[in-house]
PDB file of C-alpha atoms and ligand atoms in Angstrom:
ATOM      1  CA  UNK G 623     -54.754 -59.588  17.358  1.00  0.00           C
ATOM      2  CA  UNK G 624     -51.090 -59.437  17.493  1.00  0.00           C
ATOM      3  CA  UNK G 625     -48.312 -59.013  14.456  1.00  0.00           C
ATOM      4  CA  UNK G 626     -48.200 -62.041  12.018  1.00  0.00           C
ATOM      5  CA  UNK G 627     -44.613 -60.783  11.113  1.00  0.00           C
ATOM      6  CA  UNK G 628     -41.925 -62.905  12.977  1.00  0.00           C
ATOM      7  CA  UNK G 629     -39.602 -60.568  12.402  1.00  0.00           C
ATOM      8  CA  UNK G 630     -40.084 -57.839  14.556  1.00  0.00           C
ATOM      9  CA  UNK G 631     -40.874 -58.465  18.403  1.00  0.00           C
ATOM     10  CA  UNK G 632     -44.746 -57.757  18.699  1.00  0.00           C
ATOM     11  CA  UNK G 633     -45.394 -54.687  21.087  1.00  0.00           C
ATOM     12  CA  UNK G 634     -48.665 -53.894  20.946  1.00  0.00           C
ATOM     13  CA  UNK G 635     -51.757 -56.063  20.237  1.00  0.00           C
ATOM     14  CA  UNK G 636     -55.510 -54.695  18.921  1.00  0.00           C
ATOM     15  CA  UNK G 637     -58.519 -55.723  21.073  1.00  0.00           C
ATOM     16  CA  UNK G 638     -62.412 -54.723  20.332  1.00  0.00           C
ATOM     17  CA  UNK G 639     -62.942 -51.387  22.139  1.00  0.00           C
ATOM     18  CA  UNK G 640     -64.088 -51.764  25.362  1.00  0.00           C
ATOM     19  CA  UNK G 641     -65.928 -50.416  28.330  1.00  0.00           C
ATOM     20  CA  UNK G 642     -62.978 -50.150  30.227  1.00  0.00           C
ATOM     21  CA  UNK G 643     -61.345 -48.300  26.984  1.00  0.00           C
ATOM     22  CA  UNK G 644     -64.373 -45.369  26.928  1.00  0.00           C
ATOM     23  CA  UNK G 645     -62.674 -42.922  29.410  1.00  0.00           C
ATOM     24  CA  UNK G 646     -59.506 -42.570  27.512  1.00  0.00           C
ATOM     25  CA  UNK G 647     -61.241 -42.318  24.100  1.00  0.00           C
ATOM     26  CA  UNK G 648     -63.274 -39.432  25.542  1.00  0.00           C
ATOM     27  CA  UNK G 649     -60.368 -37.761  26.532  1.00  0.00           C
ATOM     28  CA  UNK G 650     -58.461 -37.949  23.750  1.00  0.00           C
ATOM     29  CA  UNK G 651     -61.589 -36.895  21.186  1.00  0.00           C
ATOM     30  CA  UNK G 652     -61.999 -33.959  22.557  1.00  0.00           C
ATOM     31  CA  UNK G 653     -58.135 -33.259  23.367  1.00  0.00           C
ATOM     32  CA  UNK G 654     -57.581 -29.973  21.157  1.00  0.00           C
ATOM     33  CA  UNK G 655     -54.226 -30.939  19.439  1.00  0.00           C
ATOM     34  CA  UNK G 656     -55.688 -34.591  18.361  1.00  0.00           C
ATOM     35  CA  UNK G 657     -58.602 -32.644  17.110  1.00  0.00           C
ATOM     36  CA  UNK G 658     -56.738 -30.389  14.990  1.00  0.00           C
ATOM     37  CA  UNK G 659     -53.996 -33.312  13.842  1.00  0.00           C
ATOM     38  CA  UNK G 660     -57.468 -35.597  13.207  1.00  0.00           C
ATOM     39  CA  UNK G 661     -59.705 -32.733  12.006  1.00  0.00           C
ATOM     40  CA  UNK G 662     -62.349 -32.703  14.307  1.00  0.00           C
ATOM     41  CA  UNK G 663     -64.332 -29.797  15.415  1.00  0.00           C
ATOM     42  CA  UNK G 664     -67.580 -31.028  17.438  1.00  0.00           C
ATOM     43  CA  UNK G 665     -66.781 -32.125  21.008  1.00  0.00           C
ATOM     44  CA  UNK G 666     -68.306 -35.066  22.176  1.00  0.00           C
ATOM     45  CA  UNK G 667     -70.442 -35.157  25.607  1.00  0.00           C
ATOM     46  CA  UNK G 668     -70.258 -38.497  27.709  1.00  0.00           C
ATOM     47  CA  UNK G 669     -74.103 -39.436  27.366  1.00  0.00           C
ATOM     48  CA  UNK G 670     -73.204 -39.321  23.375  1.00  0.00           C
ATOM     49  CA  UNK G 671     -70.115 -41.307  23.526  1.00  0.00           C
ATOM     50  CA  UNK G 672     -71.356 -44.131  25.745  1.00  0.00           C
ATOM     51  CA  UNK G 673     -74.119 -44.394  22.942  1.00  0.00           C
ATOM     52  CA  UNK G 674     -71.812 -44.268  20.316  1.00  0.00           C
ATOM     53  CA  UNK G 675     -69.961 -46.878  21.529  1.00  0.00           C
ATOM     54  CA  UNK G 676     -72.937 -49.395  22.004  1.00  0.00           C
ATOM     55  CA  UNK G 677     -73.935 -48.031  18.513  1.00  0.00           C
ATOM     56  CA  UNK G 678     -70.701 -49.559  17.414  1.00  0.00           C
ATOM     57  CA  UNK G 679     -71.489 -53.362  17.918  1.00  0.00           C
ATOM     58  CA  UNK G 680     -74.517 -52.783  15.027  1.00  0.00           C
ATOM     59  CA  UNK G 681     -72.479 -51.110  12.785  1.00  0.00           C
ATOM     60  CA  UNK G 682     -71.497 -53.140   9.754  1.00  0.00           C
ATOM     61  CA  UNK G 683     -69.634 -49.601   8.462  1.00  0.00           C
ATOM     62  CA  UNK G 684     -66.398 -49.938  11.129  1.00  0.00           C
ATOM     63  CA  UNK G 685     -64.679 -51.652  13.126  1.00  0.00           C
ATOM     64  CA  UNK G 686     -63.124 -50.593  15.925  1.00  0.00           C
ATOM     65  CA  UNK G 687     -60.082 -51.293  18.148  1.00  0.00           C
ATOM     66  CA  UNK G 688     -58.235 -50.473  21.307  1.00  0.00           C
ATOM     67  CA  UNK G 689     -54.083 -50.418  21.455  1.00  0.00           C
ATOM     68  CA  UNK G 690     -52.817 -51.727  24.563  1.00  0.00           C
ATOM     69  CA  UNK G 691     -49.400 -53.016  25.428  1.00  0.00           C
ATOM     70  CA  UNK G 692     -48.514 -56.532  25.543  1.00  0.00           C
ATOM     71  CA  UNK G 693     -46.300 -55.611  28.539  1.00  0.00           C
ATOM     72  CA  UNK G 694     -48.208 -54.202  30.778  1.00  0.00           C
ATOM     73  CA  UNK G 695     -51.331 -54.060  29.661  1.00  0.00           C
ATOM     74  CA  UNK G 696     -51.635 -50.167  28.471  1.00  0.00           C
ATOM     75  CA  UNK G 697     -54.104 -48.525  26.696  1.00  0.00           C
ATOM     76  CA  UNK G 698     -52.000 -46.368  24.462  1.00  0.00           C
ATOM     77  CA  UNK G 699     -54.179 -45.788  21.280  1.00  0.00           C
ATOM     78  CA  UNK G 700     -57.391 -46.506  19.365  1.00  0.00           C
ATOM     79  CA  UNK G 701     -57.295 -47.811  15.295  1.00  0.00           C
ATOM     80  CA  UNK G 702     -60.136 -48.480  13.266  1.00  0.00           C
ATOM     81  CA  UNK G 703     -61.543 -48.685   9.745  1.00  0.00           C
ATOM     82  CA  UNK G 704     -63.917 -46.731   8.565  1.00  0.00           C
ATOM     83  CA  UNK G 705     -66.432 -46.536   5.447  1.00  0.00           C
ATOM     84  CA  UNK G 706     -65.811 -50.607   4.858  1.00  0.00           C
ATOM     85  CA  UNK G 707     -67.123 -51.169   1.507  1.00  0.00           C
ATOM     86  CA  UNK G 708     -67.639 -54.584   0.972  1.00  0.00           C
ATOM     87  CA  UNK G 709     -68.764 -54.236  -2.937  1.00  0.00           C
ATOM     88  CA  UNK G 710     -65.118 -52.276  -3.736  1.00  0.00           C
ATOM     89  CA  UNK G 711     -63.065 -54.207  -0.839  1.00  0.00           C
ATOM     90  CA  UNK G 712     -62.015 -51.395   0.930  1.00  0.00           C
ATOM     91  CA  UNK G 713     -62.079 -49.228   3.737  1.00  0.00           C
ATOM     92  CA  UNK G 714     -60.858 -46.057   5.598  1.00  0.00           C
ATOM     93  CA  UNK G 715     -57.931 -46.384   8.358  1.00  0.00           C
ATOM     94  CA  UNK G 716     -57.831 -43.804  11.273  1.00  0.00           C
ATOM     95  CA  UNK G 717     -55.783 -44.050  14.234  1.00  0.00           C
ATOM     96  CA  UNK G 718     -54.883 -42.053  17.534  1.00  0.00           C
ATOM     97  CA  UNK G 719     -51.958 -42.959  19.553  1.00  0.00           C
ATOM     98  CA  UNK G 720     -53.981 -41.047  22.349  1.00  0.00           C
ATOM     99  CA  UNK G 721     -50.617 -41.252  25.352  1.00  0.00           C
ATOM    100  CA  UNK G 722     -48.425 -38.818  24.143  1.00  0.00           C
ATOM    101  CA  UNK G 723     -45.796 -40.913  26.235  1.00  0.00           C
ATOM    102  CA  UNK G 724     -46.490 -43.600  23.645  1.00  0.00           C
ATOM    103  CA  UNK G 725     -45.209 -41.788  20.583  1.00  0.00           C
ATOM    104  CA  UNK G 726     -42.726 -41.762  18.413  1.00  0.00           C
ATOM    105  CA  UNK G 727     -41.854 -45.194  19.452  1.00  0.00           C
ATOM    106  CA  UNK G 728     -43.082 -46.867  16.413  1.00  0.00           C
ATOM    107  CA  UNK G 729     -45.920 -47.832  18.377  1.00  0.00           C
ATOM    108  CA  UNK G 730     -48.495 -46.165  15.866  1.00  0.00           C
ATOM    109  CA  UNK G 731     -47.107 -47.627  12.808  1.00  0.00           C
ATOM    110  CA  UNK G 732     -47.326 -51.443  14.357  1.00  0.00           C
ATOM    111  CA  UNK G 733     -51.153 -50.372  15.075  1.00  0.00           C
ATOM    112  CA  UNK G 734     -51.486 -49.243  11.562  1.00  0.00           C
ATOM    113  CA  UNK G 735     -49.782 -52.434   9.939  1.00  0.00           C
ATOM    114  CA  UNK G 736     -51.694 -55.090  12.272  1.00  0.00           C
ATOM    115  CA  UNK G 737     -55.672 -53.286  11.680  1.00  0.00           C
ATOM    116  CA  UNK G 738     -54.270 -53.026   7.388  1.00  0.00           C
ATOM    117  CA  UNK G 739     -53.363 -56.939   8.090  1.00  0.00           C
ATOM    118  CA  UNK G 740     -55.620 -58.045   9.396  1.00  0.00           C
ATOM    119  CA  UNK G 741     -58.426 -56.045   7.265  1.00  0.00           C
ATOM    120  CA  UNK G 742     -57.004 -58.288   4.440  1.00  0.00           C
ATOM    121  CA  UNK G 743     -56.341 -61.379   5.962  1.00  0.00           C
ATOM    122  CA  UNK G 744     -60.153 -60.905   8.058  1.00  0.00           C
ATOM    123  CA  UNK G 745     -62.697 -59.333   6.256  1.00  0.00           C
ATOM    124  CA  UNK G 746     -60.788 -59.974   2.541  1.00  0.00           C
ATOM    125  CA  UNK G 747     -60.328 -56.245   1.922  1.00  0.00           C
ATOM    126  CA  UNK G 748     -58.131 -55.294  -0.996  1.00  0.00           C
ATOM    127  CA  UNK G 749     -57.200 -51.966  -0.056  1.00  0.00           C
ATOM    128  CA  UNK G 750     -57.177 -49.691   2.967  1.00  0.00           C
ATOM    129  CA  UNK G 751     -56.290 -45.890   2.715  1.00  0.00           C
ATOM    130  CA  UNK G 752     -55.976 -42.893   5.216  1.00  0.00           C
ATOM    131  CA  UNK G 753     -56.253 -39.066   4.753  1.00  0.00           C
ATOM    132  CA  UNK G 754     -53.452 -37.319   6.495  1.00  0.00           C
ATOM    133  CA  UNK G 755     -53.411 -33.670   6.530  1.00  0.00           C
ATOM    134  CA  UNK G 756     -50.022 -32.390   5.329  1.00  0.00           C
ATOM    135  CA  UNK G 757     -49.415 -30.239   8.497  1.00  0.00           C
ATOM    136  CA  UNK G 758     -49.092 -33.697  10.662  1.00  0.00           C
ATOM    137  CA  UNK G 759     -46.078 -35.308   8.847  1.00  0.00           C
ATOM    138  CA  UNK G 760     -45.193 -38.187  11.900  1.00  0.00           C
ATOM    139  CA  UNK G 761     -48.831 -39.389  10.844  1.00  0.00           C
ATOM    140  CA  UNK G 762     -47.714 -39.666   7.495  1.00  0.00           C
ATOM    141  CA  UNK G 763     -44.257 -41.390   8.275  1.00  0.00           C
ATOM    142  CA  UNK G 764     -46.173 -43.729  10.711  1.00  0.00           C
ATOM    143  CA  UNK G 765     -48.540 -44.695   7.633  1.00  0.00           C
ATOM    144  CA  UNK G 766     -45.262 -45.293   5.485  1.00  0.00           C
ATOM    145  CA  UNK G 767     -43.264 -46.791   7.695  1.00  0.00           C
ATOM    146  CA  UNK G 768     -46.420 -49.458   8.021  1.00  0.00           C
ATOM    147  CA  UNK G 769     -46.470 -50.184   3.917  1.00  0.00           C
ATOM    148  CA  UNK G 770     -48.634 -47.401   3.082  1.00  0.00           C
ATOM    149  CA  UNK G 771     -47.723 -45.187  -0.071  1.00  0.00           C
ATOM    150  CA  UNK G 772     -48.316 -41.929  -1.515  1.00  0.00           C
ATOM    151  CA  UNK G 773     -50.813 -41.663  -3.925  1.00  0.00           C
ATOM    152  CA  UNK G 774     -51.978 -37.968  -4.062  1.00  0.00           C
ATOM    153  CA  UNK G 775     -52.080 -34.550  -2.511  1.00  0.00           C
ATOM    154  CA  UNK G 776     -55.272 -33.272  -2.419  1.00  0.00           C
ATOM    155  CA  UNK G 777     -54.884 -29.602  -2.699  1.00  0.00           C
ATOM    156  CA  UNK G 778     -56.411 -26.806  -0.102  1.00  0.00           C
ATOM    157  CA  UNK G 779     -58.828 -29.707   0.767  1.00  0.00           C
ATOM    158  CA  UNK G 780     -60.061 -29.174   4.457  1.00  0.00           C
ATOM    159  CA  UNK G 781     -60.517 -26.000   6.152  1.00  0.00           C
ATOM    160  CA  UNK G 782     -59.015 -25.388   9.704  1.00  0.00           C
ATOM    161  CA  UNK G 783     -58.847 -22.723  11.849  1.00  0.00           C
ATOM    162  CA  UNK G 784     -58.407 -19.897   9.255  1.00  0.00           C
ATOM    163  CA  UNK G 785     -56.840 -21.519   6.295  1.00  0.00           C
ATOM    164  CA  UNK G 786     -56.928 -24.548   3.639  1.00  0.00           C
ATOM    165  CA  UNK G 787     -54.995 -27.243   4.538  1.00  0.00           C
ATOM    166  CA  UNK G 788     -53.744 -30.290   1.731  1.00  0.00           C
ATOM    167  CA  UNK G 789     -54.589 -33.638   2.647  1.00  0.00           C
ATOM    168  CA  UNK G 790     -51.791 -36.577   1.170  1.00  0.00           C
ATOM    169  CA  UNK G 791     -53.875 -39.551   0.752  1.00  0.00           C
ATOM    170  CA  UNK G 792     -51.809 -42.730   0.891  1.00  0.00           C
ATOM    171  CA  UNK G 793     -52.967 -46.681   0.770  1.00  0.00           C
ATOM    172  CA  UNK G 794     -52.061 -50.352   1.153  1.00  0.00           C
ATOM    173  CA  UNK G 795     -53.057 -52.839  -1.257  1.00  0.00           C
ATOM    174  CA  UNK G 796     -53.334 -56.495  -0.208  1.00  0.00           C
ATOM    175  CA  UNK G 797     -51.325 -57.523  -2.891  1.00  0.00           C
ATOM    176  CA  UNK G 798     -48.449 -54.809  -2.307  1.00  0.00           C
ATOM    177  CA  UNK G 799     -44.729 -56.429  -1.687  1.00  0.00           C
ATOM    178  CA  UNK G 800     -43.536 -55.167   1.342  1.00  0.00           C
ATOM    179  CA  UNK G 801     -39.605 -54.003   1.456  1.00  0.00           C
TER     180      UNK G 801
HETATM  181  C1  LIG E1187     -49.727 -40.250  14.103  1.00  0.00           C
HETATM  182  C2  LIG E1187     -49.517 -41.291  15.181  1.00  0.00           C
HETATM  183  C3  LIG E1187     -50.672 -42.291  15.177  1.00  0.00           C
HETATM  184  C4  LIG E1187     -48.222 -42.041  14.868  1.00  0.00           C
HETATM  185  O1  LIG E1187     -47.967 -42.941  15.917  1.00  0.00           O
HETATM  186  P1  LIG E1187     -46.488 -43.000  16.523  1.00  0.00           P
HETATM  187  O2  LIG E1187     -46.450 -44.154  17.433  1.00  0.00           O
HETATM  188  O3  LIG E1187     -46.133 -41.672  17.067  1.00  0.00           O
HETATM  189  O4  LIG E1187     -45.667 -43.279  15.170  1.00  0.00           O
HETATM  190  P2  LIG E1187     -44.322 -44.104  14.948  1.00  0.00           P
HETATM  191  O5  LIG E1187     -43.414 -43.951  16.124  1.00  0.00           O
HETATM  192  O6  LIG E1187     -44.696 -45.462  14.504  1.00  0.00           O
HETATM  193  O7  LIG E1187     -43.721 -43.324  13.689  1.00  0.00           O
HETATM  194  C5  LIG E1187     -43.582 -41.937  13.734  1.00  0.00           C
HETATM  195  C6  LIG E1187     -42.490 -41.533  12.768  1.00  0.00           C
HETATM  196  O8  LIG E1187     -42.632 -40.139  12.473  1.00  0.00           O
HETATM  197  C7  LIG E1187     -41.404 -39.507  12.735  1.00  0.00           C
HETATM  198  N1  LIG E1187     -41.699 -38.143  13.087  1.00  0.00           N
HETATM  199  C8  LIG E1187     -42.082 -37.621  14.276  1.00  0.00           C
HETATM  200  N2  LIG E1187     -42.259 -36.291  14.169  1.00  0.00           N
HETATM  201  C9  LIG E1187     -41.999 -35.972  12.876  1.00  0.00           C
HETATM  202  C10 LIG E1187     -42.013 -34.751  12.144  1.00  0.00           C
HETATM  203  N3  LIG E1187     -42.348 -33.586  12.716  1.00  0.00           N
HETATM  204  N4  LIG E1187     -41.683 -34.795  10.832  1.00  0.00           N
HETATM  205  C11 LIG E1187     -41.368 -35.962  10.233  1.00  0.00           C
HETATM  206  N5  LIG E1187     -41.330 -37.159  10.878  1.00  0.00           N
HETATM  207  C12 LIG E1187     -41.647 -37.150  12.189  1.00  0.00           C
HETATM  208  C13 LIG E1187     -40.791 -40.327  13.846  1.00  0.00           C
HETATM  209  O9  LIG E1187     -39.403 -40.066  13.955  1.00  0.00           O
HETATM  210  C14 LIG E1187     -41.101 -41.724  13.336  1.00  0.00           C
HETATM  211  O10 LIG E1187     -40.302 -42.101  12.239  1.00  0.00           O
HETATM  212  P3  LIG E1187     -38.978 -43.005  12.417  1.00  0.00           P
HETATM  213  O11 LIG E1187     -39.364 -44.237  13.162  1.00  0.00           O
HETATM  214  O12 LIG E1187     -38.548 -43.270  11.016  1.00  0.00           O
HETATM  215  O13 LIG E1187     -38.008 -42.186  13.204  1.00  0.00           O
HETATM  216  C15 LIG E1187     -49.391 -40.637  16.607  1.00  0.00           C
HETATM  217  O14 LIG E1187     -48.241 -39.836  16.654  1.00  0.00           O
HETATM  218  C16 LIG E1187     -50.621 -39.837  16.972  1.00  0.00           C
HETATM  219  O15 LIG E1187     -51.586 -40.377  17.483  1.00  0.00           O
HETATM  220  N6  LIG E1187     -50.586 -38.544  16.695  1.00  0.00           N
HETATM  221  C17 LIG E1187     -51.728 -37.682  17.011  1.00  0.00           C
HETATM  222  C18 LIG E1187     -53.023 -38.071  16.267  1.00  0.00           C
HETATM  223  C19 LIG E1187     -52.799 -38.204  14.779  1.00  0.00           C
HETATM  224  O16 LIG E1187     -52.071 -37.436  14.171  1.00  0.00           O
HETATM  225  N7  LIG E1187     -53.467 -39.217  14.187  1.00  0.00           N
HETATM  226  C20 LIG E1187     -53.352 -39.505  12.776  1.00  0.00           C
HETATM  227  C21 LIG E1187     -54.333 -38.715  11.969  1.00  0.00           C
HETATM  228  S1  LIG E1187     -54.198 -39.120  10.242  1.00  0.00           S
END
């Protein structure tokens, strides 16, 4: 999937994770930065993330997507929902913009916009949210800058290293205007 919107130049598009995306997902789950920024603390072996993957194609839970670049063909980042709950229309959005080369380039927030997009337009979701811990503030401008707003600080709510971190918890509604 590309961007629907005509008014920015599409950069990136989202494709089904792949075989040939495994290598770079393994790298970048058990990179030690993205697992503090994503608050992970279990590495993951290859034997269990080739299973997880063809786990993936069973699971009516998530769906899950490979970033590449539409020139050049480069696998910059992963996005994917999470907890889909078909009864409430809604789901979880996570995303990794895994090539640190690929950052800051707005890259992360068109990823963002085209999974919440298409999550409405696809499955009929109604709302899409993301946790984003309050010491990783480009996550959190990345999720605004793709229509996502505020909604909460969740106070001392996850545990890392040796200290509580807050957690902002923002969302997209389907039926949100966008500026
Ligand atoms: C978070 C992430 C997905 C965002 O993707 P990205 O391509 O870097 O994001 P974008 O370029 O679209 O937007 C980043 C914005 O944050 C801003 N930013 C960067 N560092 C910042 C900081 N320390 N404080 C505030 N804003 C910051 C950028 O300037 C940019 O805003 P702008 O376009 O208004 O200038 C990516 O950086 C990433 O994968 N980080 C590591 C993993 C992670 O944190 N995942 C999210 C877990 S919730």
């Amino acid at each position: 999937m590309t961007a629907a919107s005509p008014a920015a130049q599409p950069r990136i598009r989202l494709t089904p994770l792949a075989e040939r995306h495994l290598d770079a997902t393994l790298t970048w789950a058990n990179d030690a930065e993205l697992m503090r920024l994503m608050d992970r603390v279990t590495p993951v072996e290859p034997d269990g993330h080739r299973r997880w993957f063809e786990g993936l194609r069973n699971r009516e839970d998530c769906r899950y997507f490979a970033a590449e670049t539409i020139d050049g063909d480069h696998h910059v980042g992963n996005v994917w929902l999470w907890n889909i709950d078909p009864r409430h229309r809604r789901a979880e959005i996570r995303v990794v913009m895994g090539d640190v080369t690929a950052r800051d380039r707005g890259l992360g927030s068109e990823a963002i916009d085209l999974l919440a997009t298409w999550a409405f337009q696809a499955l009929g979701l109604h709302r899409v949210y993301a946790y984003v811990l309050a010491i990783n503030p480009r996550a959190q401008r990345a999720f605004e800058k793709a229509g996502f707003r505020a909604e909460g600080l969740l106070r001392g709510d996850r545990w890392s290293g040796d200290m509580p971190v807050d957690v902002y918890l923002l969302a997209r509604l389907a039926s949100d205007t966008r500026p």
